[in-house]
PDB file of C-alpha atoms in Angstrom:
ATOM      1  CA  MET A1008     -19.054   2.559   5.850  1.00  0.00           C
ATOM      2  CA  LYS A1009     -22.128   3.407   7.861  1.00  0.00           C
ATOM      3  CA  LEU A1010     -23.747   0.177   9.024  1.00  0.00           C
ATOM      4  CA  LYS A1011     -27.323   0.291  10.259  1.00  0.00           C
ATOM      5  CA  MET A1012     -28.815  -1.881  13.001  1.00  0.00           C
ATOM      6  CA  GLN A1013     -30.334  -4.250  10.435  1.00  0.00           C
ATOM      7  CA  ASP A1014     -26.984  -4.588   8.650  1.00  0.00           C
ATOM      8  CA  LEU A1015     -25.294  -5.580  11.906  1.00  0.00           C
ATOM      9  CA  ARG A1016     -28.102  -7.999  12.755  1.00  0.00           C
ATOM     10  CA  LEU A1017     -27.706  -9.774   9.413  1.00  0.00           C
ATOM     11  CA  PHE A1018     -23.924  -9.845   9.795  1.00  0.00           C
ATOM     12  CA  ASN A1019     -24.266 -11.481  13.206  1.00  0.00           C
ATOM     13  CA  ILE A1020     -26.722 -14.078  11.886  1.00  0.00           C
ATOM     14  CA  VAL A1021     -24.431 -15.033   9.001  1.00  0.00           C
ATOM     15  CA  PHE A1022     -20.952 -14.836  10.521  1.00  0.00           C
ATOM     16  CA  GLU A1023     -21.081 -14.788  14.348  1.00  0.00           C
ATOM     17  CA  SER A1024     -21.115 -18.460  15.348  1.00  0.00           C
ATOM     18  CA  ASP A1025     -21.097 -17.683  19.094  1.00  0.00           C
ATOM     19  CA  PRO A1026     -20.949 -14.325  20.906  1.00  0.00           C
ATOM     20  CA  GLY A1027     -17.614 -12.760  19.953  1.00  0.00           C
ATOM     21  CA  TRP A1028     -16.673 -15.518  17.495  1.00  0.00           C
ATOM     22  CA  ILE A1029     -16.407 -15.352  13.690  1.00  0.00           C
ATOM     23  CA  LEU A1030     -17.261 -18.744  12.160  1.00  0.00           C
ATOM     24  CA  ASP A1031     -14.664 -21.267  13.425  1.00  0.00           C
ATOM     25  CA  PHE A1032     -11.685 -18.903  13.442  1.00  0.00           C
ATOM     26  CA  SER A1033      -9.263 -18.689  16.329  1.00  0.00           C
ATOM     27  CA  ASN A1034      -7.422 -15.410  16.873  1.00  0.00           C
ATOM     28  CA  ARG A1035      -4.417 -16.848  15.050  1.00  0.00           C
ATOM     29  CA  THR A1036      -6.321 -18.204  12.057  1.00  0.00           C
ATOM     30  CA  LEU A1037      -8.434 -15.046  11.730  1.00  0.00           C
ATOM     31  CA  SER A1038      -5.261 -12.942  11.587  1.00  0.00           C
ATOM     32  CA  ALA A1039      -3.756 -15.277   9.001  1.00  0.00           C
ATOM     33  CA  PHE A1040      -6.956 -15.287   6.916  1.00  0.00           C
ATOM     34  CA  PHE A1041      -7.178 -11.494   6.769  1.00  0.00           C
ATOM     35  CA  ASP A1042      -3.460 -11.269   6.006  1.00  0.00           C
ATOM     36  CA  GLU A1043      -3.326 -13.898   3.264  1.00  0.00           C
ATOM     37  CA  GLU A1044      -6.725 -13.408   1.623  1.00  0.00           C
ATOM     38  CA  LEU A1045      -7.341  -9.676   2.106  1.00  0.00           C
ATOM     39  CA  ASN A1046      -3.967  -8.124   3.028  1.00  0.00           C
ATOM     40  CA  ILE A1047      -5.621  -6.472   6.047  1.00  0.00           C
ATOM     41  CA  ASP A1048      -4.161  -6.283   9.548  1.00  0.00           C
ATOM     42  CA  ILE A1049      -7.225  -7.190  11.606  1.00  0.00           C
ATOM     43  CA  ASP A1050      -5.083  -7.017  14.775  1.00  0.00           C
ATOM     44  CA  ASP A1051      -4.411  -3.297  14.355  1.00  0.00           C
ATOM     45  CA  GLU A1052      -5.421  -1.291  17.408  1.00  0.00           C
ATOM     46  CA  ARG A1053      -7.833   0.904  15.459  1.00  0.00           C
ATOM     47  CA  TYR A1054     -10.095  -2.115  15.030  1.00  0.00           C
ATOM     48  CA  GLN A1055     -10.183  -2.706  18.795  1.00  0.00           C
ATOM     49  CA  LYS A1056     -12.147   0.423  19.688  1.00  0.00           C
ATOM     50  CA  GLU A1057     -15.268  -1.604  20.512  1.00  0.00           C
ATOM     51  CA  GLY A1058     -13.457  -4.563  22.065  1.00  0.00           C
ATOM     52  CA  THR A1059     -10.899  -7.219  21.218  1.00  0.00           C
ATOM     53  CA  SER A1060     -13.119 -10.182  20.363  1.00  0.00           C
ATOM     54  CA  LYS A1061     -12.968 -11.453  16.808  1.00  0.00           C
ATOM     55  CA  ALA A1062     -16.517 -10.356  15.987  1.00  0.00           C
ATOM     56  CA  LYS A1063     -16.064  -6.880  17.468  1.00  0.00           C
ATOM     57  CA  ARG A1064     -12.858  -6.317  15.507  1.00  0.00           C
ATOM     58  CA  VAL A1065     -14.428  -7.380  12.211  1.00  0.00           C
ATOM     59  CA  ARG A1066     -17.524  -5.243  12.819  1.00  0.00           C
ATOM     60  CA  CYS A1067     -15.303  -2.285  13.710  1.00  0.00           C
ATOM     61  CA  LEU A1068     -13.350  -2.787  10.482  1.00  0.00           C
ATOM     62  CA  LEU A1069     -16.538  -2.875   8.405  1.00  0.00           C
ATOM     63  CA  LYS A1070     -17.754   0.368   9.980  1.00  0.00           C
ATOM     64  CA  GLN A1071     -14.525   2.173   9.079  1.00  0.00           C
ATOM     65  CA  VAL A1072     -13.778   1.046   5.535  1.00  0.00           C
ATOM     66  CA  ASP A1073     -15.429   1.999   2.245  1.00  0.00           C
ATOM     67  CA  ARG A1074     -18.170  -0.094   0.632  1.00  0.00           C
ATOM     68  CA  GLU A1075     -15.841  -1.781  -1.858  1.00  0.00           C
ATOM     69  CA  THR A1076     -13.606  -3.048   0.938  1.00  0.00           C
ATOM     70  CA  ALA A1077     -16.566  -4.081   3.101  1.00  0.00           C
ATOM     71  CA  LEU A1078     -18.028  -6.143   0.252  1.00  0.00           C
ATOM     72  CA  ARG A1079     -14.626  -7.706  -0.404  1.00  0.00           C
ATOM     73  CA  VAL A1080     -14.295  -8.725   3.254  1.00  0.00           C
ATOM     74  CA  LEU A1081     -17.812 -10.151   3.415  1.00  0.00           C
ATOM     75  CA  GLY A1082     -17.298 -12.008   0.144  1.00  0.00           C
ATOM     76  CA  ALA A1083     -14.103 -13.630   1.413  1.00  0.00           C
ATOM     77  CA  LEU A1084     -15.736 -14.661   4.695  1.00  0.00           C
ATOM     78  CA  TRP A1085     -18.750 -16.042   2.830  1.00  0.00           C
ATOM     79  CA  GLN A1086     -16.577 -18.080   0.486  1.00  0.00           C
ATOM     80  CA  TYR A1087     -14.766 -19.505   3.500  1.00  0.00           C
ATOM     81  CA  LYS A1088     -18.097 -20.422   5.105  1.00  0.00           C
ATOM     82  CA  THR A1089     -19.460 -22.096   1.968  1.00  0.00           C
ATOM     83  CA  GLU A1090     -16.296 -24.199   1.669  1.00  0.00           C
ATOM     84  CA  SER A1091     -15.818 -25.122   5.330  1.00  0.00           C
ATOM     85  CA  MET A1092     -19.436 -25.122   6.583  1.00  0.00           C
ATOM     86  CA  PRO A1093     -21.632 -25.826   3.545  1.00  0.00           C
ATOM     87  CA  GLU A1094     -24.757 -26.808   5.487  1.00  0.00           C
ATOM     88  CA  GLN A1095     -24.692 -23.715   7.723  1.00  0.00           C
ATOM     89  CA  ALA A1096     -23.947 -21.566   4.685  1.00  0.00           C
ATOM     90  CA  GLU A1097     -27.020 -22.860   2.876  1.00  0.00           C
ATOM     91  CA  GLN A1098     -29.183 -22.063   5.895  1.00  0.00           C
ATOM     92  CA  SER A1099     -27.922 -18.460   6.046  1.00  0.00           C
ATOM     93  CA  ARG A1100     -27.695 -17.808   2.289  1.00  0.00           C
ATOM     94  CA  ASN A1101     -30.791 -15.587   2.132  1.00  0.00           C
ATOM     95  CA  ASP A1102     -29.576 -13.499   5.066  1.00  0.00           C
ATOM     96  CA  TYR A1103     -26.184 -13.083   3.387  1.00  0.00           C
ATOM     97  CA  LEU A1104     -27.769 -12.007   0.100  1.00  0.00           C
ATOM     98  CA  ALA A1105     -29.997  -9.556   1.980  1.00  0.00           C
ATOM     99  CA  LEU A1106     -26.954  -8.053   3.707  1.00  0.00           C
ATOM    100  CA  ILE A1107     -25.053  -7.663   0.428  1.00  0.00           C
ATOM    101  CA  SER A1108     -28.087  -6.089  -1.244  1.00  0.00           C
ATOM    102  CA  ARG A1109     -28.472  -3.561   1.567  1.00  0.00           C
ATOM    103  CA  LEU A1110     -24.825  -2.515   1.340  1.00  0.00           C
ATOM    104  CA  GLU A1111     -24.838  -2.347  -2.456  1.00  0.00           C
ATOM    105  CA  ASN A1112     -27.889  -0.085  -2.370  1.00  0.00           C
ATOM    106  CA  ALA A1113     -26.638   2.226   0.371  1.00  0.00           C
ATOM    107  CA  ASP A1114     -26.316   5.853  -0.722  1.00  0.00           C
ATOM    108  CA  THR A1115     -22.987   7.446  -1.569  1.00  0.00           C
ATOM    109  CA  ASP A1116     -22.461   9.120   1.799  1.00  0.00           C
ATOM    110  CA  GLU A1117     -23.160   5.913   3.713  1.00  0.00           C
ATOM    111  CA  ALA A1118     -20.732   4.007   1.468  1.00  0.00           C
ATOM    112  CA  LYS A1119     -17.750   6.236   2.244  1.00  0.00           C
ATOM    113  CA  GLY A1120     -14.874   5.025   4.374  1.00  0.00           C
ATOM    114  CA  ILE A1121     -11.118   4.805   4.686  1.00  0.00           C
ATOM    115  CA  LYS A1122      -8.621   2.310   3.329  1.00  0.00           C
ATOM    116  CA  PRO A1123      -7.957  -0.652   5.633  1.00  0.00           C
ATOM    117  CA  VAL A1124      -4.693  -1.135   7.500  1.00  0.00           C
ATOM    118  CA  GLN A1125      -2.640  -3.419   5.304  1.00  0.00           C
ATOM    119  CA  ALA A1126      -0.760  -6.419   6.655  1.00  0.00           C
ATOM    120  CA  TRP A1127       2.775  -7.212   5.537  1.00  0.00           C
ATOM    121  CA  HIS A1128       3.536 -10.215   7.747  1.00  0.00           C
ATOM    122  CA  GLY A1129       4.975 -12.249   4.886  1.00  0.00           C
ATOM    123  CA  VAL A1130       7.588  -9.720   3.756  1.00  0.00           C
ATOM    124  CA  ASP A1131      11.164 -11.042   4.003  1.00  0.00           C
ATOM    125  CA  TRP A1132      12.753  -7.764   5.053  1.00  0.00           C
ATOM    126  CA  HIS A1133      16.187  -9.320   5.655  1.00  0.00           C
ATOM    127  CA  SER A1134      16.407 -10.791   2.146  1.00  0.00           C
ATOM    128  CA  LEU A1135      15.431  -7.502   0.507  1.00  0.00           C
ATOM    129  CA  ILE A1136      18.134  -5.669   2.453  1.00  0.00           C
ATOM    130  CA  ALA A1137      20.693  -8.400   1.734  1.00  0.00           C
ATOM    131  CA  GLU A1138      20.017  -8.089  -2.001  1.00  0.00           C
ATOM    132  CA  MET A1139      20.596  -4.340  -1.791  1.00  0.00           C
ATOM    133  CA  ASN A1140      23.974  -4.931  -0.175  1.00  0.00           C
ATOM    134  CA  GLU A1141      24.931  -7.595  -2.734  1.00  0.00           C
ATOM    135  CA  MET A1142      24.261  -5.223  -5.632  1.00  0.00           C
ATOM    136  CA  LYS A1143      26.932  -2.805  -4.415  1.00  0.00           C
ATOM    137  CA  SER A1144      29.737  -5.167  -5.467  1.00  0.00           C
ATOM    138  CA  LEU A1145      28.482  -5.732  -9.026  1.00  0.00           C
ATOM    139  CA  PRO A1146      30.000  -4.008 -12.091  1.00  0.00           C
ATOM    140  CA  PRO A1147      27.997  -0.974 -13.284  1.00  0.00           C
ATOM    141  CA  HIS A1148      26.148  -2.559 -16.216  1.00  0.00           C
ATOM    142  CA  PRO A1149      24.845  -5.735 -14.514  1.00  0.00           C
ATOM    143  CA  ARG A1150      24.227  -3.724 -11.367  1.00  0.00           C
ATOM    144  CA  GLY A1151      21.822  -1.460 -13.238  1.00  0.00           C
ATOM    145  CA  PHE A1152      19.826  -4.411 -14.557  1.00  0.00           C
ATOM    146  CA  ARG A1153      19.850  -6.073 -11.130  1.00  0.00           C
ATOM    147  CA  PHE A1154      18.646  -2.843  -9.529  1.00  0.00           C
ATOM    148  CA  GLU A1155      15.680  -2.628 -11.911  1.00  0.00           C
ATOM    149  CA  ALA A1156      14.819  -6.295 -11.292  1.00  0.00           C
ATOM    150  CA  TRP A1157      15.071  -5.783  -7.528  1.00  0.00           C
ATOM    151  CA  LEU A1158      12.786  -2.761  -7.713  1.00  0.00           C
ATOM    152  CA  ALA A1159      10.238  -4.764  -9.714  1.00  0.00           C
ATOM    153  CA  GLU A1160      10.332  -7.456  -7.022  1.00  0.00           C
ATOM    154  CA  LEU A1161      10.023  -4.840  -4.261  1.00  0.00           C
ATOM    155  CA  PHE A1162       7.006  -3.159  -5.856  1.00  0.00           C
ATOM    156  CA  SER A1163       5.407  -6.548  -6.519  1.00  0.00           C
ATOM    157  CA  ILE A1164       5.858  -7.694  -2.906  1.00  0.00           C
ATOM    158  CA  PHE A1165       4.013  -4.600  -1.723  1.00  0.00           C
ATOM    159  CA  LYS A1166       1.242  -5.158  -4.278  1.00  0.00           C
ATOM    160  CA  LEU A1167       1.847  -1.987  -6.270  1.00  0.00           C
ATOM    161  CA  ALA A1168       1.136  -3.674  -9.620  1.00  0.00           C
ATOM    162  CA  PRO A1169       4.489  -2.857 -11.252  1.00  0.00           C
ATOM    163  CA  ARG A1170       4.976  -2.911 -14.996  1.00  0.00           C
ATOM    164  CA  SER A1171       8.500  -3.366 -16.330  1.00  0.00           C
ATOM    165  CA  SER A1172      10.249  -0.942 -18.652  1.00  0.00           C
ATOM    166  CA  PHE A1173       8.530  -0.017 -21.892  1.00  0.00           C
ATOM    167  CA  ARG A1174       9.345   2.160 -24.870  1.00  0.00           C
ATOM    168  CA  ASN A1175       7.260   4.819 -26.558  1.00  0.00           C
ATOM    169  CA  THR A1176       8.373   6.593 -29.705  1.00  0.00           C
ATOM    170  CA  GLY A1177      11.622   8.345 -28.900  1.00  0.00           C
ATOM    171  CA  GLU A1178      11.665   7.612 -25.158  1.00  0.00           C
ATOM    172  CA  GLN A1179      12.333   4.849 -22.654  1.00  0.00           C
ATOM    173  CA  ILE A1180      10.311   4.515 -19.443  1.00  0.00           C
ATOM    174  CA  ASP A1181      11.779   2.292 -16.705  1.00  0.00           C
ATOM    175  CA  GLY A1182       8.363   1.187 -15.486  1.00  0.00           C
ATOM    176  CA  SER A1183       5.101   2.125 -13.843  1.00  0.00           C
ATOM    177  CA  PHE A1184       3.128   1.163 -10.743  1.00  0.00           C
ATOM    178  CA  ARG A1185      -0.159   1.824  -8.977  1.00  0.00           C
ATOM    179  CA  LEU A1186      -0.460   3.486  -5.564  1.00  0.00           C
ATOM    180  CA  ASN A1187      -3.854   4.257  -3.996  1.00  0.00           C
ATOM    181  CA  ASP A1188      -5.556   3.671  -7.351  1.00  0.00           C
ATOM    182  CA  GLU A1189      -3.327   6.217  -9.116  1.00  0.00           C
ATOM    183  CA  PHE A1190      -0.667   5.318 -11.670  1.00  0.00           C
ATOM    184  CA  TYR A1191       2.919   6.557 -11.499  1.00  0.00           C
ATOM    185  CA  LEU A1192       5.715   6.333 -14.050  1.00  0.00           C
ATOM    186  CA  MET A1193       9.099   5.371 -12.655  1.00  0.00           C
ATOM    187  CA  GLU A1194      12.712   6.179 -13.495  1.00  0.00           C
ATOM    188  CA  ALA A1195      15.527   4.323 -11.711  1.00  0.00           C
ATOM    189  CA  LYS A1196      19.253   5.198 -11.726  1.00  0.00           C
ATOM    190  CA  TRP A1197      22.268   3.664 -10.038  1.00  0.00           C
ATOM    191  CA  HIS A1198      25.121   6.016 -10.830  1.00  0.00           C
ATOM    192  CA  GLN A1199      28.346   6.547  -8.916  1.00  0.00           C
ATOM    193  CA  LYS A1200      27.374  10.169  -8.328  1.00  0.00           C
ATOM    194  CA  ARG A1201      24.230  11.763  -7.007  1.00  0.00           C
ATOM    195  CA  THR A1202      21.566  12.730  -9.516  1.00  0.00           C
ATOM    196  CA  SER A1203      21.591  16.307 -10.790  1.00  0.00           C
ATOM    197  CA  ALA A1204      18.827  18.554 -12.071  1.00  0.00           C
ATOM    198  CA  ALA A1205      19.419  17.501 -15.694  1.00  0.00           C
ATOM    199  CA  ASP A1206      18.083  13.952 -15.220  1.00  0.00           C
ATOM    200  CA  LEU A1207      15.122  15.245 -13.217  1.00  0.00           C
ATOM    201  CA  HIS A1208      14.226  17.732 -15.948  1.00  0.00           C
ATOM    202  CA  VAL A1209      14.380  14.981 -18.588  1.00  0.00           C
ATOM    203  CA  PHE A1210      11.989  12.825 -16.564  1.00  0.00           C
ATOM    204  CA  GLU A1211       9.672  15.768 -15.916  1.00  0.00           C
ATOM    205  CA  GLY A1212       9.666  16.334 -19.675  1.00  0.00           C
ATOM    206  CA  LYS A1213       8.520  12.756 -20.263  1.00  0.00           C
ATOM    207  CA  LEU A1214       5.669  13.261 -17.788  1.00  0.00           C
ATOM    208  CA  SER A1215       4.592  16.442 -19.550  1.00  0.00           C
ATOM    209  CA  THR A1216       3.743  14.423 -22.676  1.00  0.00           C
ATOM    210  CA  LYS A1217       1.390  12.131 -20.725  1.00  0.00           C
ATOM    211  CA  ALA A1218      -2.062  12.714 -19.249  1.00  0.00           C
ATOM    212  CA  THR A1219      -2.220  15.806 -17.061  1.00  0.00           C
ATOM    213  CA  TRP A1220      -2.773  13.751 -13.891  1.00  0.00           C
ATOM    214  CA  THR A1221       0.311  11.568 -14.461  1.00  0.00           C
ATOM    215  CA  ARG A1222       2.927  11.669 -11.716  1.00  0.00           C
ATOM    216  CA  GLY A1223       6.344  10.079 -11.553  1.00  0.00           C
ATOM    217  CA  VAL A1224       8.789   8.630  -9.050  1.00  0.00           C
ATOM    218  CA  PHE A1225      12.515   9.066  -9.677  1.00  0.00           C
ATOM    219  CA  ILE A1226      14.620   6.540  -7.750  1.00  0.00           C
ATOM    220  CA  SER A1227      18.331   7.341  -7.456  1.00  0.00           C
ATOM    221  CA  TRP A1228      20.545   4.967  -5.498  1.00  0.00           C
ATOM    222  CA  MET A1229      23.062   7.693  -4.620  1.00  0.00           C
ATOM    223  CA  GLY A1230      20.444  10.336  -3.939  1.00  0.00           C
ATOM    224  CA  PHE A1231      20.252  13.881  -5.278  1.00  0.00           C
ATOM    225  CA  THR A1232      22.516  16.919  -5.158  1.00  0.00           C
ATOM    226  CA  PRO A1233      21.156  19.838  -3.088  1.00  0.00           C
ATOM    227  CA  GLU A1234      21.899  22.284  -5.889  1.00  0.00           C
ATOM    228  CA  GLY A1235      20.182  19.963  -8.364  1.00  0.00           C
ATOM    229  CA  LEU A1236      17.018  19.857  -6.285  1.00  0.00           C
ATOM    230  CA  THR A1237      17.105  23.644  -5.962  1.00  0.00           C
ATOM    231  CA  ALA A1238      17.555  24.067  -9.707  1.00  0.00           C
ATOM    232  CA  PHE A1239      14.790  21.567 -10.413  1.00  0.00           C
ATOM    233  CA  GLY A1240      12.416  23.657  -8.336  1.00  0.00           C
ATOM    234  CA  LYS A1241       9.098  23.137  -6.619  1.00  0.00           C
ATOM    235  CA  GLY A1242       5.640  22.249  -7.834  1.00  0.00           C
ATOM    236  CA  LYS A1243       6.748  19.450 -10.149  1.00  0.00           C
ATOM    237  CA  ARG A1244       5.078  16.100 -10.810  1.00  0.00           C
ATOM    238  CA  VAL A1245       8.140  14.111  -9.732  1.00  0.00           C
ATOM    239  CA  ILE A1246       8.588  12.467  -6.326  1.00  0.00           C
ATOM    240  CA  CYS A1247      12.225  11.628  -5.515  1.00  0.00           C
ATOM    241  CA  VAL A1248      13.392   8.517  -3.654  1.00  0.00           C
ATOM    242  CA  SER A1249      16.988   7.639  -2.755  1.00  0.00           C
ATOM    243  CA  GLY A1250      18.684   4.359  -1.962  1.00  0.00           C
ATOM    244  CA  TYR A1251      19.083   5.700   1.572  1.00  0.00           C
ATOM    245  CA  ASP A1252      15.303   6.068   1.829  1.00  0.00           C
ATOM    246  CA  LEU A1253      14.700   2.520   0.598  1.00  0.00           C
ATOM    247  CA  TYR A1254      17.347   0.971   2.824  1.00  0.00           C
ATOM    248  CA  HIS A1255      16.176   2.626   6.025  1.00  0.00           C
ATOM    249  CA  SER A1256      12.477   2.110   5.348  1.00  0.00           C
ATOM    250  CA  LEU A1257      13.108  -1.622   4.909  1.00  0.00           C
ATOM    251  CA  ASN A1258      15.471  -1.727   7.884  1.00  0.00           C
ATOM    252  CA  HIS A1259      12.766  -0.216  10.097  1.00  0.00           C
ATOM    253  CA  ARG A1260       9.944  -2.366   8.657  1.00  0.00           C
ATOM    254  CA  ILE A1261       8.180   0.564   7.033  1.00  0.00           C
ATOM    255  CA  PRO A1262       6.252  -0.731   3.983  1.00  0.00           C
ATOM    256  CA  LEU A1263       7.071   0.851   0.636  1.00  0.00           C
ATOM    257  CA  PRO A1264       3.497   2.188   0.148  1.00  0.00           C
ATOM    258  CA  ASP A1265       3.785   4.024   3.474  1.00  0.00           C
ATOM    259  CA  LEU A1266       7.088   5.598   2.432  1.00  0.00           C
ATOM    260  CA  LEU A1267       5.642   6.690  -0.916  1.00  0.00           C
ATOM    261  CA  ASP A1268       2.504   8.034   0.784  1.00  0.00           C
ATOM    262  CA  ALA A1269       4.647  10.114   3.130  1.00  0.00           C
ATOM    263  CA  LYS A1270       6.701  11.491   0.240  1.00  0.00           C
ATOM    264  CA  THR A1271       3.603  12.257  -1.830  1.00  0.00           C
ATOM    265  CA  ARG A1272       1.976  14.070   1.067  1.00  0.00           C
ATOM    266  CA  HIS A1273       5.146  16.056   1.734  1.00  0.00           C
ATOM    267  CA  ALA A1274       5.310  17.104  -1.910  1.00  0.00           C
ATOM    268  CA  ALA A1275       1.642  18.113  -1.854  1.00  0.00           C
ATOM    269  CA  GLU A1276       2.081  20.187   1.303  1.00  0.00           C
ATOM    270  CA  THR A1277       5.433  21.825   0.502  1.00  0.00           C
ATOM    271  CA  GLY A1278       5.933  21.565  -3.261  1.00  0.00           C
ATOM    272  CA  GLU A1279       9.333  19.977  -2.621  1.00  0.00           C
ATOM    273  CA  PRO A1280      10.116  16.920  -4.764  1.00  0.00           C
ATOM    274  CA  TYR A1281      12.376  15.332  -2.146  1.00  0.00           C
ATOM    275  CA  ALA A1282      12.502  14.861   1.606  1.00  0.00           C
ATOM    276  CA  GLU A1283      14.984  12.370   3.055  1.00  0.00           C
ATOM    277  CA  PHE A1284      13.724   9.441   5.117  1.00  0.00           C
ATOM    278  CA  ASP A1285      14.918  10.946   8.419  1.00  0.00           C
ATOM    279  CA  ARG A1286      13.045  14.159   7.753  1.00  0.00           C
ATOM    280  CA  LEU A1287       9.847  12.361   6.802  1.00  0.00           C
ATOM    281  CA  TYR A1288      10.018  10.162   9.829  1.00  0.00           C
ATOM    282  CA  ALA A1289      10.595  13.166  12.078  1.00  0.00           C
ATOM    283  CA  LEU A1290       7.212  14.421  10.872  1.00  0.00           C
ATOM    284  CA  LYS A1291       5.597  11.110  11.877  1.00  0.00           C
ATOM    285  CA  ASP A1292       7.710  10.837  15.041  1.00  0.00           C
ATOM    286  CA  LYS A1293       4.992  12.468  17.130  1.00  0.00           C
ATOM    287  CA  GLN A1294       2.687   9.544  16.442  1.00  0.00           C
ATOM    288  CA  PHE A1295       4.894   6.528  15.978  1.00  0.00           C
ATOM    289  CA  GLY A1296       7.980   7.011  18.140  1.00  0.00           C
ATOM    290  CA  THR A1297      11.641   7.480  17.341  1.00  0.00           C
ATOM    291  CA  LEU A1298      13.803   5.408  15.043  1.00  0.00           C
ATOM    292  CA  LYS A1299      17.254   4.474  16.235  1.00  0.00           C
TER     293      LYS A1299
END
């Protein structure tokens, strides 16, 4: 969001307790606050372009994100101030309200920005992987139910607003979730063999009866046959995810939303419904290094 000189002046009056400081936060408590209350990684290097002090990082964040996120951040900081420093908050209330009013009334172009870098410090990666390994030894029927429950937990941990399976007339949908403010339907299979084109076509058929913008994610523990993917074709509304993709993304601390973003972008650029984790990561390798 584009912040003007007056916006920054008001921000400093309300939230900068001393030069470089935000209220009474230490570096550790500021990181924890943004993680727990806002799911934002305030320590990310992109917020250090103007310096590493707490105030400079928060100002840099506000300049980069969209208006909705900026207002959410300011609201959380203000609530913290009113609860922990009520007298100081009362003294700066008018300045805070003036700042919020200015941002709310900014024009559309000034309000634009990018999504913040999300923080996933509380994710228990080891437990998620351990549960995947435990499921392998279960009989087929309970394993299928456990797999669906594990997926619901996984999507919930990464704040993708999952909804469990539901039934419409004549069809069963395994669930749905929200990614980047768009809704996806989900199909999940744990078969002994890799998924063929037939199951993909059935799922694509379900999507065709929904709103035209509806997309779907098909999760197959064993993956997909090459000939099945070829027969399924390009330009579909289905994004394919394998157990291999999930395992290695968790093993390398890659959040599920990042994996799904990479797959969605690949599908948009190539028309292909599936790209294995290693191939996707090779595309990002230039920026983020090499996985071992």
